[in-house]
Short mmCIF file of C-alpha atoms in Angstrom, two decimals:
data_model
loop_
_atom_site.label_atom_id
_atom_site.label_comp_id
_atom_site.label_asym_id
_atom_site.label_seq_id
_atom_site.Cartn_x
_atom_site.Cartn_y
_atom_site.Cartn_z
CA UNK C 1 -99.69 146.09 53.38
CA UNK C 2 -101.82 148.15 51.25
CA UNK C 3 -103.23 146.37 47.91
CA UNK C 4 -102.22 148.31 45.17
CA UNK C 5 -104.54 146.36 42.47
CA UNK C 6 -106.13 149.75 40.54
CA UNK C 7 -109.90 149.81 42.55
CA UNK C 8 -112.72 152.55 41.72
CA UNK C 9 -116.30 152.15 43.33
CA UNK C 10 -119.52 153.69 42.41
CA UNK C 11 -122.92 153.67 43.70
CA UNK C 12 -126.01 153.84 41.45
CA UNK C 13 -130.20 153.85 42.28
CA UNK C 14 -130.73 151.09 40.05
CA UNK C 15 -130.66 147.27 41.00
CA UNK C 16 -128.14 144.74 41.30
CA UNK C 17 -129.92 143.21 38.14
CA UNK C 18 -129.39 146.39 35.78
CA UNK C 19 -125.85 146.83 36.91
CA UNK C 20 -124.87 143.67 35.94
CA UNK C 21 -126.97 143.62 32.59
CA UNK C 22 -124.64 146.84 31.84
CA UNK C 23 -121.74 145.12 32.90
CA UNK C 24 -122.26 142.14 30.41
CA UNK C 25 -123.23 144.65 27.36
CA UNK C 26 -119.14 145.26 26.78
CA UNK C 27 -120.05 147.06 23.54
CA UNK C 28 -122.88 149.17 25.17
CA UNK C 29 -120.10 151.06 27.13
CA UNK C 30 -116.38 149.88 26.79
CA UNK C 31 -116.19 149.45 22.60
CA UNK C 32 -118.16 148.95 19.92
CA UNK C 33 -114.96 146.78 18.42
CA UNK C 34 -115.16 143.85 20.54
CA UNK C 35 -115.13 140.54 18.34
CA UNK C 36 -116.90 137.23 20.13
CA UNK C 37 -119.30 136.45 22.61
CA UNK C 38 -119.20 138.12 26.27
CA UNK C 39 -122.31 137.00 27.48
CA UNK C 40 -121.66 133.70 29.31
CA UNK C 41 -119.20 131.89 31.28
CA UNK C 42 -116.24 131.20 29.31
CA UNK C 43 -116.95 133.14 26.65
CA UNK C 44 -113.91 134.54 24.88
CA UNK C 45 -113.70 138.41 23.37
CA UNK C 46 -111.13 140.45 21.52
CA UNK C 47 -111.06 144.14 22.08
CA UNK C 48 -108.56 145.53 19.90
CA UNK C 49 -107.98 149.39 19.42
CA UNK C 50 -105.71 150.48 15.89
CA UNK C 51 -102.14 149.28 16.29
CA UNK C 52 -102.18 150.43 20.12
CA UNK C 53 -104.10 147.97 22.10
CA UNK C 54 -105.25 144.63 21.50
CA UNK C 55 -105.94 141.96 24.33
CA UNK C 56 -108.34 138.83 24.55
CA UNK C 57 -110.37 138.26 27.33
CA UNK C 58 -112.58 135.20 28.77
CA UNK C 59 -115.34 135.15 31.10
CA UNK C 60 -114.25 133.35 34.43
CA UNK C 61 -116.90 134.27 36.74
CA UNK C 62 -120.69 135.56 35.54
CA UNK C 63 -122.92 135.65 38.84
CA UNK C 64 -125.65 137.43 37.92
CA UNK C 65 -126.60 140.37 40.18
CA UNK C 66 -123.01 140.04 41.84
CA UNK C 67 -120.03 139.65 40.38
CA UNK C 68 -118.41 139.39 36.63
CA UNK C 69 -114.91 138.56 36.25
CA UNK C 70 -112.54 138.66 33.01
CA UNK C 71 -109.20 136.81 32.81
CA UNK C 72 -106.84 138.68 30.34
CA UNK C 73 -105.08 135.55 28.27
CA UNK C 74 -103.36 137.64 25.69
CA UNK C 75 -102.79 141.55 25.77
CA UNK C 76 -100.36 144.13 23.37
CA UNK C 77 -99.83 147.39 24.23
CA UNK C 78 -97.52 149.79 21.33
CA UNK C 79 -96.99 152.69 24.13
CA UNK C 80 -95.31 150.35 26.64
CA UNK C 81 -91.75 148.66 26.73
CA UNK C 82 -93.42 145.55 28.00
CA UNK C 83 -95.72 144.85 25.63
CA UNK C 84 -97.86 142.00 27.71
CA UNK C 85 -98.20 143.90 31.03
CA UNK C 86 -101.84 142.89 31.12
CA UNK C 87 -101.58 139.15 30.14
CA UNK C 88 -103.47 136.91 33.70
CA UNK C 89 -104.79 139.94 35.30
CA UNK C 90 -107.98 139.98 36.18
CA UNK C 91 -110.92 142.80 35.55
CA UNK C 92 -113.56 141.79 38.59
CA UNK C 93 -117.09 143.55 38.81
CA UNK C 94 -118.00 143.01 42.04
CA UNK C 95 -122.06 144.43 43.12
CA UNK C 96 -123.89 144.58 45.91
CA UNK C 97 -126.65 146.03 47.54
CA UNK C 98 -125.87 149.51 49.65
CA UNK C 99 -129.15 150.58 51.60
CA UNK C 100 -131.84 151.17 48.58
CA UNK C 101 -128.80 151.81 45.70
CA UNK C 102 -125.96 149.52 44.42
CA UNK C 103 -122.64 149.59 44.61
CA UNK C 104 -120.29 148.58 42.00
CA UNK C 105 -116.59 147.70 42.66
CA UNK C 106 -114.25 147.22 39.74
CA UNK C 107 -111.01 145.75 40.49
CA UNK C 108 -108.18 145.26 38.08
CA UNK C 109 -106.14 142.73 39.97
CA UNK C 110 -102.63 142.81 38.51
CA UNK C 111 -102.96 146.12 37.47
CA UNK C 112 -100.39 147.93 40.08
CA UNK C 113 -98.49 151.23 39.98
CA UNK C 114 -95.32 149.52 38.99
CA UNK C 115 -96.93 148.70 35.34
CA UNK C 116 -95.49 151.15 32.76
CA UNK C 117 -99.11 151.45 31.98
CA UNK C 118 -100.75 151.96 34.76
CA UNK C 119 -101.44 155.67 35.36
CA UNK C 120 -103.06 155.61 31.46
CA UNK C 121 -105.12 152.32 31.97
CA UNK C 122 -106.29 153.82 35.87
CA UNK C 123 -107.33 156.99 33.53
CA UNK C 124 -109.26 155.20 31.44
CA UNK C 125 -110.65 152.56 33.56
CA UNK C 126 -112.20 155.61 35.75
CA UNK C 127 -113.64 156.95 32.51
CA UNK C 128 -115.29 153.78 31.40
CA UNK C 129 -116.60 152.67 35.35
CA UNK C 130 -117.60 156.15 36.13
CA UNK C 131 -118.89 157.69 33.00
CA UNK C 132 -119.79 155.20 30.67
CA UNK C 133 -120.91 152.20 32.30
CA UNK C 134 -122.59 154.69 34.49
CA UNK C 135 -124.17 156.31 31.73
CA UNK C 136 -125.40 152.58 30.76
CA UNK C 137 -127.03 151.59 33.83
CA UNK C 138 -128.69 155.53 34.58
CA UNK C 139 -129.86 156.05 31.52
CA UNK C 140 -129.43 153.04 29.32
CA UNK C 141 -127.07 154.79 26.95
CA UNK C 142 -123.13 154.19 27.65
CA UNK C 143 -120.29 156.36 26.01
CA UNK C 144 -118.48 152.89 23.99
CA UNK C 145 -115.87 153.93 21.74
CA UNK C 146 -116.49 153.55 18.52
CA UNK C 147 -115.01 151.44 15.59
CA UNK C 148 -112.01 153.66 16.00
CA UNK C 149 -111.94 157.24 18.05
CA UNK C 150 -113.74 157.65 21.20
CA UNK C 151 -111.99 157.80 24.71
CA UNK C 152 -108.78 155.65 23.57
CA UNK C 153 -107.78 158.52 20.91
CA UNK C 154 -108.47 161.11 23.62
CA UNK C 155 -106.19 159.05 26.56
CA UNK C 156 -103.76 158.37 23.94
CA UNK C 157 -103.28 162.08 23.32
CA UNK C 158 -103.32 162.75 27.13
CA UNK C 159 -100.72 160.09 27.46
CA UNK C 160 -98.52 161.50 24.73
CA UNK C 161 -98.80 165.18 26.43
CA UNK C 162 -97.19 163.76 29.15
CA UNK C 163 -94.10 162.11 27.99
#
């Protein structure tokens, strides 16, 4: 059977090293309103988006130069009936070496097409992996939301057009 954990994959020039430095700078490319420490194992963050999104997230596995995973111990979404569909997944980084670039596999394990949420949080996990922490590790300058605004108020529109 098929996994059906949401998976996206890209491949940069720089080293395993840089992609994971990106990786661990959380405001340098997923929000600038994260609240605590994501820099070390165990550390504990809050990313928390208006009244829409808020979910807390510890550091279970920092390997530098291969793999960085989050455990999701508390999540609210507004948009969905379920309000905790996120709470024990797991967001995994996992990089290695491909030839003379690296590759970089993100895995939301838990995240799965029956979640009410899914095809918005897919969306916008593509948009972070592919443009922003992609931006961050190319050219050292990632696309985080801001305080408020950014890529959540533009998915959140997007999301809306489609009910």
């Amino acid at each position: 059977m098929k996994a059906q954990d949401f998976t996206t994959t890209i491949t940069v020039k720089q080293s395993p090293g840089n992609v994971f430095d990106a990786i661990m700078n959380v405001r340098g490319w997923w929000s600038e309103n994260v609240k605590g420490n994501a820099d070390k194992l165990n550390d504990v963050f809050i990313h928390h988006y208006q009244d829409v999104h808020y979910c807390k997230i510890q550091l279970t596995d920092v390997t530098p130069g291969k793999r960085v995973e989050w455990t999701v111990l508390d999540n609210h979404f507004s948009f969905t009936a379920d309000k905790t569909e996120w709470i024990g997944t797991k967001a995994i980084f996992d990089i290695s070496k491909k030839g003379d670039k690296t590759q970089l596999k993100f895995t939301h394990r838990g995240l799965v097409p029956a979640y009410e949420c899914f095809d918005m949080c897919s969306d916008a996990w593509t948009t972070y992996i592919h443009e922003s922490l992609k931006d961050l590790i190319e050219t050292g300058k990632g696309q985080p939301n801001p305080v408020e605004g950014g890529y959540n108020a533009e998915l959140l529109e997007k999301w809306a057009a489609k009910k």
